[in-house]
Short mmCIF file of C-alpha atoms in Angstrom, two decimals:
data_model
loop_
_atom_site.label_atom_id
_atom_site.label_comp_id
_atom_site.label_asym_id
_atom_site.label_seq_id
_atom_site.Cartn_x
_atom_site.Cartn_y
_atom_site.Cartn_z
CA UNK S 110 -44.94 54.14 -130.08
CA UNK S 111 -41.41 54.87 -128.90
CA UNK S 112 -39.14 56.67 -131.36
CA UNK S 113 -35.52 57.60 -130.58
CA UNK S 114 -34.97 61.36 -130.32
CA UNK S 115 -32.64 61.58 -133.27
CA UNK S 116 -34.59 59.43 -135.68
CA UNK S 117 -36.04 60.76 -138.89
CA UNK S 118 -39.42 62.43 -138.58
CA UNK S 119 -42.21 59.96 -139.05
CA UNK S 120 -44.29 61.81 -141.61
CA UNK S 121 -41.82 62.91 -144.25
CA UNK S 122 -43.89 62.07 -147.26
CA UNK S 123 -47.23 63.49 -146.17
CA UNK S 124 -46.90 66.56 -143.95
CA UNK S 125 -49.52 66.76 -141.25
CA UNK S 126 -51.59 69.81 -140.71
CA UNK S 127 -50.83 71.44 -137.39
CA UNK S 128 -53.89 70.19 -135.54
CA UNK S 129 -53.39 66.67 -136.82
CA UNK S 130 -49.79 66.89 -135.64
CA UNK S 131 -50.86 67.93 -132.16
CA UNK S 132 -53.43 65.17 -132.04
CA UNK S 133 -50.79 62.67 -133.07
CA UNK S 134 -48.62 63.92 -130.20
CA UNK S 135 -51.56 63.73 -127.82
CA UNK S 136 -52.31 60.15 -128.75
CA UNK S 137 -48.68 59.09 -128.65
CA UNK S 138 -48.24 58.57 -132.38
CA UNK S 139 -45.50 61.22 -132.48
CA UNK S 140 -43.00 61.08 -129.64
CA UNK S 141 -39.86 62.43 -131.34
CA UNK S 142 -38.60 65.42 -133.30
CA UNK S 143 -41.11 67.63 -135.10
CA UNK S 144 -38.81 68.79 -137.90
CA UNK S 145 -40.58 68.46 -141.27
CA UNK S 146 -43.95 67.94 -139.59
CA UNK S 147 -46.84 70.28 -140.45
CA UNK S 148 -44.67 72.38 -142.73
CA UNK S 149 -45.73 75.99 -142.88
CA UNK S 150 -46.90 76.12 -139.28
CA UNK S 151 -45.04 77.84 -136.46
CA UNK S 152 -43.34 75.52 -134.01
CA UNK S 153 -42.32 76.67 -130.56
CA UNK S 154 -39.99 75.96 -127.69
CA UNK S 155 -41.79 75.29 -124.41
CA UNK S 156 -40.96 76.59 -120.95
CA UNK S 157 -43.30 75.99 -118.01
CA UNK S 158 -42.57 77.65 -114.70
CA UNK S 159 -44.36 78.20 -111.39
CA UNK S 160 -46.16 81.52 -111.15
CA UNK S 161 -43.65 82.86 -108.66
CA UNK S 162 -40.92 82.67 -111.35
CA UNK S 163 -43.07 83.44 -114.35
CA UNK S 164 -43.09 87.22 -113.96
CA UNK S 165 -39.30 87.39 -113.86
CA UNK S 166 -39.08 85.02 -116.81
CA UNK S 167 -41.50 87.11 -118.81
CA UNK S 168 -39.39 90.16 -118.03
CA UNK S 169 -36.31 88.22 -119.12
CA UNK S 170 -37.93 87.37 -122.45
CA UNK S 171 -39.01 90.94 -123.02
CA UNK S 172 -35.46 92.14 -122.33
CA UNK S 173 -34.01 89.55 -124.72
CA UNK S 174 -36.44 89.36 -127.63
CA UNK S 175 -33.96 87.98 -130.15
CA UNK S 176 -33.23 84.70 -128.32
CA UNK S 177 -36.57 84.64 -126.45
CA UNK S 178 -39.41 85.67 -128.74
CA UNK S 179 -42.64 84.78 -126.96
CA UNK S 180 -45.24 83.62 -129.44
CA UNK S 181 -47.80 82.59 -126.82
CA UNK S 182 -48.33 82.07 -123.10
CA UNK S 183 -50.98 80.57 -120.88
CA UNK S 184 -52.96 81.99 -118.02
CA UNK S 185 -51.82 80.75 -114.61
CA UNK S 186 -52.87 77.14 -114.18
CA UNK S 187 -54.60 77.04 -117.54
CA UNK S 188 -53.16 74.43 -119.92
CA UNK S 189 -54.75 76.09 -122.96
CA UNK S 190 -53.23 78.70 -125.26
CA UNK S 191 -56.08 79.42 -127.67
CA UNK S 192 -54.10 81.96 -129.71
CA UNK S 193 -51.87 79.11 -130.86
CA UNK S 194 -54.58 76.50 -131.38
CA UNK S 195 -58.17 76.50 -130.27
CA UNK S 196 -58.02 72.94 -128.98
CA UNK S 197 -54.42 73.11 -127.80
CA UNK S 198 -53.60 71.44 -124.47
CA UNK S 199 -50.04 72.18 -123.45
CA UNK S 200 -50.00 69.11 -121.18
CA UNK S 201 -50.39 66.60 -123.98
CA UNK S 202 -49.73 68.24 -127.32
CA UNK S 203 -45.96 68.05 -127.49
CA UNK S 204 -44.26 64.79 -128.47
CA UNK S 205 -42.06 64.67 -125.40
CA UNK S 206 -41.30 66.81 -122.37
CA UNK S 207 -38.49 67.22 -119.88
CA UNK S 208 -39.39 67.69 -116.23
CA UNK S 209 -36.82 69.42 -114.05
CA UNK S 210 -36.49 69.70 -110.26
CA UNK S 211 -33.84 71.97 -108.78
CA UNK S 212 -32.22 72.14 -112.20
CA UNK S 213 -32.01 68.36 -112.56
CA UNK S 214 -33.76 66.32 -115.22
CA UNK S 215 -36.08 63.88 -113.50
CA UNK S 216 -38.26 62.56 -116.30
CA UNK S 217 -38.90 62.63 -120.07
CA UNK S 218 -42.59 61.84 -120.37
CA UNK S 219 -44.76 62.08 -123.48
CA UNK S 220 -47.35 64.04 -121.52
CA UNK S 221 -47.28 66.07 -118.30
CA UNK S 222 -50.78 65.37 -116.99
CA UNK S 223 -49.27 64.01 -113.77
CA UNK S 224 -47.07 67.10 -113.35
CA UNK S 225 -49.52 69.87 -114.10
CA UNK S 226 -50.28 72.26 -111.25
CA UNK S 227 -52.62 75.18 -110.75
CA UNK S 228 -49.68 77.58 -110.35
CA UNK S 229 -47.93 76.78 -113.61
CA UNK S 230 -47.53 79.18 -116.52
CA UNK S 231 -46.58 77.94 -119.99
CA UNK S 232 -44.46 80.02 -122.37
CA UNK S 233 -44.11 79.19 -126.04
CA UNK S 234 -41.02 80.73 -127.61
CA UNK S 235 -40.42 81.08 -131.33
CA UNK S 236 -38.07 78.77 -133.16
CA UNK S 237 -35.86 78.99 -136.21
CA UNK S 238 -37.94 76.47 -138.15
CA UNK S 239 -40.07 79.48 -139.11
CA UNK S 240 -37.29 81.34 -140.87
CA UNK S 241 -35.62 78.19 -142.19
CA UNK S 242 -38.72 77.56 -144.25
CA UNK S 243 -38.36 81.02 -145.79
CA UNK S 244 -34.65 80.46 -146.46
CA UNK S 245 -35.34 77.18 -148.22
CA UNK S 246 -38.21 78.70 -150.18
CA UNK S 247 -35.64 81.18 -151.52
CA UNK S 248 -33.39 78.35 -152.65
CA UNK S 249 -30.80 78.55 -149.89
CA UNK S 250 -29.42 75.25 -148.67
CA UNK S 251 -29.46 74.70 -144.92
CA UNK S 252 -26.54 72.53 -143.99
CA UNK S 253 -27.94 70.62 -141.01
CA UNK S 254 -31.06 69.81 -143.00
CA UNK S 255 -28.93 68.64 -145.93
CA UNK S 256 -26.89 66.57 -143.49
CA UNK S 257 -30.04 65.30 -141.75
CA UNK S 258 -28.94 66.28 -138.27
CA UNK S 259 -29.79 68.89 -135.67
CA UNK S 260 -28.66 72.49 -136.07
CA UNK S 261 -25.39 73.15 -134.21
CA UNK S 262 -25.84 75.44 -131.22
CA UNK S 263 -23.23 77.20 -129.11
CA UNK S 264 -23.06 79.03 -125.82
CA UNK S 265 -21.53 82.44 -126.44
CA UNK S 266 -19.91 85.11 -124.30
CA UNK S 267 -22.69 87.53 -125.24
CA UNK S 268 -24.59 88.22 -122.02
CA UNK S 269 -28.35 88.36 -121.99
CA UNK S 270 -29.96 91.17 -120.04
CA UNK S 271 -30.81 89.61 -116.67
CA UNK S 272 -34.14 89.61 -114.83
CA UNK S 273 -34.54 88.23 -111.32
CA UNK S 274 -32.82 84.85 -111.13
CA UNK S 275 -32.53 84.61 -114.91
CA UNK S 276 -29.11 85.53 -116.21
CA UNK S 277 -26.48 84.07 -118.50
CA UNK S 278 -25.13 84.02 -122.02
CA UNK S 279 -26.98 83.84 -125.29
CA UNK S 280 -27.08 80.53 -127.12
CA UNK S 281 -26.81 80.79 -130.89
CA UNK S 282 -27.55 78.44 -133.76
CA UNK S 283 -25.20 78.33 -136.73
CA UNK S 284 -25.76 77.86 -140.44
CA UNK S 285 -22.87 78.16 -142.91
CA UNK S 286 -23.34 80.08 -146.15
CA UNK S 287 -21.31 81.60 -148.94
CA UNK S 288 -21.13 85.36 -148.30
CA UNK S 289 -23.61 86.12 -151.08
CA UNK S 290 -26.11 83.68 -149.62
CA UNK S 291 -25.39 84.96 -146.11
CA UNK S 292 -26.38 88.44 -147.26
CA UNK S 293 -29.62 87.01 -148.65
CA UNK S 294 -30.20 85.06 -145.44
CA UNK S 295 -29.75 88.25 -143.42
CA UNK S 296 -32.36 89.95 -145.59
CA UNK S 297 -34.82 87.09 -145.31
CA UNK S 298 -34.50 86.57 -141.57
CA UNK S 299 -34.80 90.31 -141.00
CA UNK S 300 -38.38 89.82 -142.17
CA UNK S 301 -39.00 87.55 -139.17
CA UNK S 302 -38.18 89.73 -136.15
CA UNK S 303 -40.48 87.74 -133.89
CA UNK S 304 -38.76 84.42 -134.59
CA UNK S 305 -35.14 85.44 -133.87
CA UNK S 306 -34.80 87.86 -136.78
CA UNK S 307 -31.46 88.75 -138.35
CA UNK S 308 -28.24 87.03 -137.29
CA UNK S 309 -26.30 88.36 -134.32
CA UNK S 310 -22.88 87.52 -135.75
CA UNK S 311 -21.05 85.94 -138.66
CA UNK S 312 -17.50 84.88 -139.35
CA UNK S 313 -14.92 84.43 -136.61
CA UNK S 314 -16.50 82.20 -133.91
CA UNK S 315 -14.13 83.61 -131.27
CA UNK S 316 -15.76 86.99 -131.80
CA UNK S 317 -18.68 85.78 -129.68
CA UNK S 318 -16.67 83.46 -127.45
CA UNK S 319 -17.05 80.19 -129.35
CA UNK S 320 -13.80 78.27 -128.84
CA UNK S 321 -14.32 75.44 -131.32
CA UNK S 322 -16.86 75.60 -134.11
CA UNK S 323 -16.53 71.83 -134.57
CA UNK S 324 -17.83 71.24 -131.04
CA UNK S 325 -21.30 72.63 -130.59
CA UNK S 326 -22.70 72.74 -127.07
CA UNK S 327 -26.06 71.46 -128.35
CA UNK S 328 -27.07 69.75 -131.58
CA UNK S 329 -24.63 68.39 -134.12
CA UNK S 330 -21.54 69.71 -135.86
CA UNK S 331 -21.96 70.43 -139.58
CA UNK S 332 -19.38 70.89 -142.32
CA UNK S 333 -18.26 74.38 -143.35
CA UNK S 334 -16.68 74.77 -146.78
CA UNK S 335 -13.63 77.01 -147.34
CA UNK S 336 -15.72 79.57 -149.21
CA UNK S 337 -18.42 79.68 -146.54
CA UNK S 338 -18.74 81.66 -143.34
CA UNK S 339 -20.61 80.53 -140.23
CA UNK S 340 -23.65 82.72 -139.60
CA UNK S 341 -25.04 82.85 -136.07
CA UNK S 342 -28.61 83.46 -135.02
CA UNK S 343 -29.97 83.97 -131.50
CA UNK S 344 -31.43 80.62 -130.52
CA UNK S 345 -34.58 79.60 -128.67
CA UNK S 346 -32.52 77.21 -126.60
CA UNK S 347 -31.27 80.28 -124.73
CA UNK S 348 -34.26 80.57 -122.37
CA UNK S 349 -34.11 76.88 -121.53
CA UNK S 350 -30.39 77.13 -120.84
CA UNK S 351 -30.96 80.21 -118.68
CA UNK S 352 -33.82 78.62 -116.76
CA UNK S 353 -31.81 75.52 -115.94
CA UNK S 354 -28.82 77.56 -114.81
CA UNK S 355 -31.08 79.38 -112.35
CA UNK S 356 -31.95 75.96 -110.85
CA UNK S 357 -35.65 76.59 -110.35
CA UNK S 358 -37.32 74.18 -107.94
CA UNK S 359 -39.62 73.13 -110.77
CA UNK S 360 -39.70 73.57 -114.54
CA UNK S 361 -40.92 71.71 -117.59
CA UNK S 362 -39.52 72.13 -121.09
CA UNK S 363 -39.92 70.36 -124.40
CA UNK S 364 -37.48 67.57 -125.15
CA UNK S 365 -34.85 68.65 -127.73
CA UNK S 366 -36.40 68.89 -131.17
CA UNK S 367 -39.82 67.83 -129.92
CA UNK S 368 -41.55 71.16 -130.32
CA UNK S 369 -45.08 72.45 -129.98
CA UNK S 370 -46.78 72.65 -133.38
CA UNK S 371 -49.13 75.63 -133.47
CA UNK S 372 -51.91 76.71 -135.81
CA UNK S 373 -50.15 79.96 -136.64
CA UNK S 374 -48.55 80.10 -140.05
CA UNK S 375 -44.87 80.99 -140.42
CA UNK S 376 -45.81 83.65 -142.94
CA UNK S 377 -47.88 85.43 -140.28
CA UNK S 378 -44.62 86.26 -138.56
CA UNK S 379 -43.06 87.93 -141.59
CA UNK S 380 -43.21 91.72 -141.42
CA UNK S 381 -42.93 92.13 -145.18
CA UNK T 232 -12.01 129.11 -158.21
CA UNK T 233 -9.80 126.08 -158.79
CA UNK T 234 -9.87 123.41 -156.09
CA UNK T 235 -7.71 120.27 -156.22
CA UNK T 236 -9.78 117.12 -156.70
CA UNK T 237 -8.84 115.58 -153.37
CA UNK T 238 -9.22 118.65 -151.21
CA UNK T 239 -11.77 118.90 -148.45
CA UNK T 240 -15.26 119.90 -149.53
CA UNK T 241 -15.71 123.64 -149.45
CA UNK T 242 -18.94 123.88 -147.53
CA UNK T 243 -18.44 121.65 -144.52
CA UNK T 244 -19.93 123.95 -141.95
CA UNK T 245 -23.04 125.07 -143.83
CA UNK T 246 -24.44 122.42 -146.19
CA UNK T 247 -25.92 123.82 -149.37
CA UNK T 248 -29.36 122.97 -150.50
CA UNK T 249 -29.29 120.99 -153.70
CA UNK T 250 -30.26 123.82 -156.03
CA UNK T 251 -27.78 126.18 -154.43
CA UNK T 252 -25.13 123.48 -154.87
CA UNK T 253 -25.91 123.15 -158.57
CA UNK T 254 -25.87 126.91 -159.00
CA UNK T 255 -22.48 127.03 -157.27
CA UNK T 256 -21.24 124.43 -159.74
CA UNK T 257 -22.73 126.35 -162.64
CA UNK T 258 -21.02 129.56 -161.64
CA UNK T 259 -17.70 127.89 -160.92
CA UNK T 260 -17.77 128.27 -157.14
CA UNK T 261 -17.65 124.48 -156.69
CA UNK T 262 -15.21 122.67 -158.94
CA UNK T 263 -14.22 119.71 -156.75
CA UNK T 264 -15.75 116.84 -154.80
CA UNK T 265 -19.35 117.07 -153.71
CA UNK T 266 -19.07 114.89 -150.58
CA UNK T 267 -20.78 116.61 -147.64
CA UNK T 268 -22.48 119.11 -149.92
CA UNK T 269 -26.29 119.41 -149.83
CA UNK T 270 -26.62 116.60 -147.34
CA UNK T 271 -29.85 114.67 -147.67
CA UNK T 272 -30.04 115.07 -151.45
CA UNK T 273 -29.32 112.32 -153.94
CA UNK T 274 -26.06 112.66 -155.83
CA UNK T 275 -25.43 110.86 -159.06
CA UNK T 276 -22.73 109.57 -161.36
CA UNK T 277 -22.90 110.99 -164.87
CA UNK T 278 -22.50 109.20 -168.18
CA UNK T 279 -23.19 110.96 -171.46
CA UNK T 280 -23.15 108.99 -174.71
CA UNK T 281 -24.12 109.52 -178.33
CA UNK T 282 -27.61 108.28 -179.15
CA UNK T 283 -26.22 105.41 -181.21
CA UNK T 284 -24.69 103.93 -178.02
CA UNK T 285 -27.34 105.07 -175.58
CA UNK T 286 -29.83 102.27 -176.24
CA UNK T 287 -27.22 99.57 -175.58
CA UNK T 288 -26.04 101.41 -172.48
CA UNK T 289 -29.57 101.68 -171.15
CA UNK T 290 -29.98 97.96 -171.73
CA UNK T 291 -26.70 97.38 -169.91
CA UNK T 292 -27.93 99.38 -166.92
CA UNK T 293 -31.23 97.53 -166.83
CA UNK T 294 -29.38 94.21 -166.89
CA UNK T 295 -27.08 95.33 -164.07
CA UNK T 296 -29.25 97.34 -161.71
CA UNK T 297 -27.05 96.89 -158.64
CA UNK T 298 -23.96 98.65 -160.03
CA UNK T 299 -25.91 100.78 -162.53
CA UNK T 300 -29.08 102.15 -160.94
CA UNK T 301 -30.42 104.82 -163.27
CA UNK T 302 -31.98 107.65 -161.29
CA UNK T 303 -32.59 109.89 -164.28
CA UNK T 304 -31.88 110.32 -167.98
CA UNK T 305 -32.30 113.04 -170.58
CA UNK T 306 -34.10 113.09 -173.88
CA UNK T 307 -31.79 112.93 -176.88
CA UNK T 308 -30.02 116.27 -177.25
CA UNK T 309 -31.85 117.79 -174.30
CA UNK T 310 -29.53 118.92 -171.48
CA UNK T 311 -32.37 119.04 -168.96
CA UNK T 312 -33.51 116.28 -166.59
CA UNK T 313 -36.50 117.89 -164.87
CA UNK T 314 -37.22 114.85 -162.68
CA UNK T 315 -33.93 115.53 -160.89
CA UNK T 316 -34.19 119.31 -160.74
CA UNK T 317 -36.53 121.64 -162.54
CA UNK T 318 -33.75 124.05 -163.50
CA UNK T 319 -31.08 121.40 -163.96
CA UNK T 320 -28.70 121.79 -166.91
CA UNK T 321 -26.49 118.75 -167.24
CA UNK T 322 -23.94 120.79 -169.24
CA UNK T 323 -23.07 123.14 -166.38
CA UNK T 324 -24.36 121.76 -163.10
CA UNK T 325 -21.58 119.38 -162.17
CA UNK T 326 -18.36 120.71 -160.63
CA UNK T 327 -16.12 119.05 -163.18
CA UNK T 328 -16.40 116.71 -166.15
CA UNK T 329 -14.22 114.33 -168.04
CA UNK T 330 -14.45 114.29 -171.84
CA UNK T 331 -13.36 111.11 -173.58
CA UNK T 332 -12.58 110.37 -177.23
CA UNK T 333 -11.95 106.80 -178.32
CA UNK T 334 -11.56 105.85 -174.65
CA UNK T 335 -8.95 108.53 -174.01
CA UNK T 336 -9.34 111.41 -171.58
CA UNK T 337 -9.01 114.62 -173.56
CA UNK T 338 -10.20 117.31 -171.16
CA UNK T 339 -11.46 117.96 -167.60
CA UNK T 340 -13.60 121.06 -167.98
CA UNK T 341 -15.92 122.60 -165.41
CA UNK T 342 -18.69 122.76 -168.00
CA UNK T 343 -19.37 120.97 -171.28
CA UNK T 344 -21.13 123.72 -173.20
CA UNK T 345 -18.52 123.44 -175.95
CA UNK T 346 -18.95 119.64 -176.15
CA UNK T 347 -22.72 119.34 -176.13
CA UNK T 348 -24.32 117.87 -179.23
CA UNK T 349 -27.84 117.26 -180.40
CA UNK T 350 -27.28 113.48 -180.38
CA UNK T 351 -26.15 113.14 -176.75
CA UNK T 352 -28.06 111.35 -174.03
CA UNK T 353 -27.24 111.91 -170.35
CA UNK T 354 -27.60 109.16 -167.75
CA UNK T 355 -27.50 109.83 -164.04
CA UNK T 356 -26.66 106.77 -162.00
CA UNK T 357 -27.21 106.41 -158.26
CA UNK T 358 -24.34 106.65 -155.83
CA UNK T 359 -23.54 105.27 -152.41
CA UNK T 360 -23.69 108.67 -150.74
CA UNK T 361 -27.43 107.99 -150.46
CA UNK T 362 -27.08 104.90 -148.32
CA UNK T 363 -24.04 106.19 -146.45
CA UNK T 364 -26.23 108.91 -145.03
CA UNK T 365 -28.63 106.26 -143.72
CA UNK T 366 -25.75 104.22 -142.27
CA UNK T 367 -24.38 107.22 -140.43
CA UNK T 368 -27.84 108.21 -139.23
CA UNK T 369 -27.97 104.77 -137.60
CA UNK T 370 -24.70 105.41 -135.80
CA UNK T 371 -22.43 103.30 -138.01
CA UNK T 372 -18.96 104.69 -138.64
CA UNK T 373 -17.85 104.82 -142.27
CA UNK T 374 -14.13 104.36 -142.40
CA UNK T 375 -13.25 106.46 -145.44
CA UNK T 376 -15.31 109.32 -144.08
CA UNK T 377 -13.59 108.99 -140.70
CA UNK T 378 -10.25 108.94 -142.51
CA UNK T 379 -11.29 111.85 -144.73
CA UNK T 380 -10.47 110.11 -147.98
CA UNK T 381 -12.32 108.53 -150.92
CA UNK T 382 -14.03 105.18 -150.57
CA UNK T 383 -11.77 102.34 -151.77
CA UNK T 384 -13.04 100.72 -154.98
CA UNK T 385 -11.96 97.50 -156.64
CA UNK T 386 -12.40 95.78 -159.97
CA UNK T 387 -13.75 92.29 -159.31
CA UNK T 388 -13.97 89.07 -161.28
CA UNK T 389 -17.77 89.25 -161.12
CA UNK T 390 -18.93 89.74 -164.71
CA UNK T 391 -21.70 92.17 -165.51
CA UNK T 392 -24.35 91.02 -167.94
CA UNK T 393 -23.24 92.47 -171.27
CA UNK T 394 -25.23 94.56 -173.75
CA UNK T 395 -23.92 95.56 -177.17
CA UNK T 396 -20.37 96.86 -176.76
CA UNK T 397 -20.73 97.14 -172.99
CA UNK T 398 -19.18 94.26 -171.07
CA UNK T 399 -16.80 93.78 -168.20
CA UNK T 400 -16.49 93.18 -164.49
CA UNK T 401 -18.35 94.84 -161.65
CA UNK T 402 -16.54 97.47 -159.63
CA UNK T 403 -17.28 97.42 -155.90
CA UNK T 404 -16.79 99.87 -153.08
CA UNK T 405 -15.63 98.61 -149.69
CA UNK T 406 -16.47 99.63 -146.15
CA UNK T 407 -15.12 97.65 -143.18
CA UNK T 408 -17.40 96.82 -140.26
CA UNK T 409 -17.54 94.58 -137.24
CA UNK T 410 -19.85 91.63 -138.12
CA UNK T 411 -22.69 92.98 -135.97
CA UNK T 412 -22.51 96.35 -137.71
CA UNK T 413 -22.15 94.63 -141.09
CA UNK T 414 -25.45 92.84 -140.45
CA UNK T 415 -27.05 96.19 -139.62
CA UNK T 416 -25.49 97.75 -142.73
CA UNK T 417 -26.93 94.94 -144.85
CA UNK T 418 -30.36 95.64 -143.40
CA UNK T 419 -30.12 99.37 -143.94
CA UNK T 420 -28.78 99.24 -147.49
CA UNK T 421 -31.41 96.63 -148.40
CA UNK T 422 -33.85 99.52 -147.94
CA UNK T 423 -32.15 101.34 -150.84
CA UNK T 424 -32.43 98.95 -153.77
CA UNK T 425 -32.26 101.78 -156.30
CA UNK T 426 -28.94 103.11 -155.02
CA UNK T 427 -26.91 99.88 -155.06
CA UNK T 428 -28.90 98.11 -152.33
CA UNK T 429 -27.44 95.33 -150.18
CA UNK T 430 -23.79 94.32 -150.43
CA UNK T 431 -22.71 91.81 -153.05
CA UNK T 432 -20.00 90.23 -150.89
CA UNK T 433 -18.23 90.39 -147.56
CA UNK T 434 -15.11 88.84 -146.07
CA UNK T 435 -12.46 87.19 -148.20
CA UNK T 436 -11.53 89.67 -150.98
CA UNK T 437 -10.27 86.82 -153.18
CA UNK T 438 -13.82 85.50 -153.27
CA UNK T 439 -14.63 88.19 -155.84
CA UNK T 440 -11.20 88.35 -157.41
CA UNK T 441 -9.63 91.16 -155.39
CA UNK T 442 -5.93 90.33 -155.10
CA UNK T 443 -4.89 92.94 -152.54
CA UNK T 444 -7.37 94.77 -150.35
CA UNK T 445 -4.68 97.35 -149.54
CA UNK T 446 -4.48 98.37 -153.20
CA UNK T 447 -7.81 99.66 -154.44
CA UNK T 448 -8.16 100.25 -158.18
CA UNK T 449 -9.93 103.54 -157.52
CA UNK T 450 -10.14 105.76 -154.44
CA UNK T 451 -8.00 105.32 -151.35
CA UNK T 452 -7.06 102.39 -149.11
CA UNK T 453 -8.59 102.46 -145.62
CA UNK T 454 -7.62 100.60 -142.47
CA UNK T 455 -9.39 97.37 -141.51
CA UNK T 456 -9.21 96.29 -137.88
CA UNK T 457 -8.69 92.62 -136.88
CA UNK T 458 -12.29 92.30 -135.67
CA UNK T 459 -13.72 93.83 -138.84
CA UNK T 460 -14.65 92.35 -142.20
CA UNK T 461 -14.59 94.18 -145.51
CA UNK T 462 -18.09 94.57 -146.92
CA UNK T 463 -18.45 95.14 -150.66
CA UNK T 464 -21.19 97.02 -152.47
CA UNK T 465 -21.78 97.27 -156.20
CA UNK T 466 -20.36 100.63 -157.21
CA UNK T 467 -21.55 103.35 -159.56
CA UNK T 468 -18.05 103.54 -161.00
CA UNK T 469 -18.87 100.29 -162.81
CA UNK T 470 -20.72 101.89 -165.75
CA UNK T 471 -17.95 104.43 -166.27
CA UNK T 472 -15.34 101.67 -166.18
CA UNK T 473 -17.40 99.63 -168.64
CA UNK T 474 -17.97 102.56 -170.98
CA UNK T 475 -14.29 103.42 -171.16
CA UNK T 476 -13.33 99.81 -171.80
CA UNK T 477 -15.68 99.79 -174.79
CA UNK T 478 -13.69 102.76 -176.18
CA UNK T 479 -16.65 104.74 -177.47
CA UNK T 480 -15.74 107.42 -179.98
CA UNK T 481 -17.22 109.99 -177.62
CA UNK T 482 -18.31 110.05 -173.99
CA UNK T 483 -18.53 112.47 -171.09
CA UNK T 484 -18.50 111.50 -167.42
CA UNK T 485 -18.25 113.36 -164.13
CA UNK T 486 -14.76 113.81 -162.71
CA UNK T 487 -14.14 111.47 -159.74
CA UNK T 488 -16.09 112.61 -156.69
CA UNK T 489 -17.55 115.60 -158.53
CA UNK T 490 -21.11 114.36 -158.74
CA UNK T 491 -24.41 115.77 -159.88
CA UNK T 492 -26.44 117.05 -156.92
CA UNK T 493 -30.15 116.46 -157.52
CA UNK T 494 -33.30 117.74 -155.88
CA UNK T 495 -34.42 114.21 -154.97
CA UNK T 496 -34.06 113.34 -151.31
CA UNK T 497 -32.13 110.21 -150.28
CA UNK T 498 -35.09 109.10 -148.20
CA UNK T 499 -37.24 108.97 -151.37
CA UNK T 500 -35.13 106.03 -152.44
CA UNK T 501 -35.78 104.00 -149.30
CA UNK T 502 -38.42 101.33 -149.80
CA UNK T 503 -39.25 101.11 -146.08
#
């Protein structure tokens, strides 16, 4: 079943449990965005690299925990990540993948059975869905969800710490809030240090090198009211952006919005 | 020893322990501001009211915990507050008081032995010195301390919840920070919910009814750099402002900056 990438999630009215969601991906019933699917469960960004790059990438993630929080990784050549789901197979359990050669997109398959190799290592990196759930549970409105589009994301001039070939600027996601709600959002996301944590900036976009807030580099622009300020969080798109800039001879990522649904609960990642 | 209210604290080089500080107030050696005195110990705003107003005032404080965090109170007619200091005598242990009749300042004595009555109740209300210590310990610069003046304070258009005769707007204190440091300051002050806690606002002063940030209603103006935002905390001056607006027939407060030094440590008020 082919679903356009920006379509509404298929299971709005009856959220799937995480394992059911993965099975639906595996069997091709879900091939698009995973927003609103298996609510309550951690979703992750995917990065798969050959072993020879994996050590440097791991170092990169450890040096940049806010944009690159690793929530799970595989053994070399092993498509399983049992800590995220006992039956999880990273080759089939995402809705859609992107396969890259020398930094160029070559395919967007719904599984990567044909691309799997014994030297590959899979990294699952935390995603803001986890803290967005907590924000909404507290009554805060999230603009891109209200506007039914993707969160706006921007390349900044804030450099990540580099490791091996991996270097470049942080990507941030933006959510506008009234100052009072921004303060509450800072408190809430502080509780989730392993899924991006507190914001890295708020207010003047130029302060982190964003030239035009109306033109995100990824995702969709959202409205900002006069009494609101843009609040910027480190974004899990950062590692993907950094990987592609390093032009690795081979890499696989998730397709935008088509995340890995894990069996870990968002609340497990709250420190308080 | 008479010291002007805005002079430098007398004991910069050798901080007093809290009890020594109170004794120095009692014996008239300290008659001015208590900033930088007995570092590490909680200081408090003082409000003394006749019993017939005390119940409504207590209700007011409980309804408005951010500006009016009660850290201690006396029994009716009892000048002691043992929870804040075993030897504490509220009639003598502040550097300087203000005595009010019908909302008018009638005297600024260094003790209130002559004004004490068997129907008075003393309230000690938390103060931002407690969280400022934690901010500085984290390496954040506090502008009014750097500029060696009083924190700027502003009447807002944010109404307090009213109780009996006590009603009016919240007073806030302001400290400017770069956004990144403001986020850190929000995290740190969140740890101190019983001494004002997280900010109530940041950014546009008009958002809380402040017409001119350069003209504080209390304290001194401080500089704000182009890459900084003003961050506003609920202020312990609020209850004093509210009391005086209600024009009680009798009230006693501390003189500005001349706080009660208690034996409680600031760190006791951190929840994490």
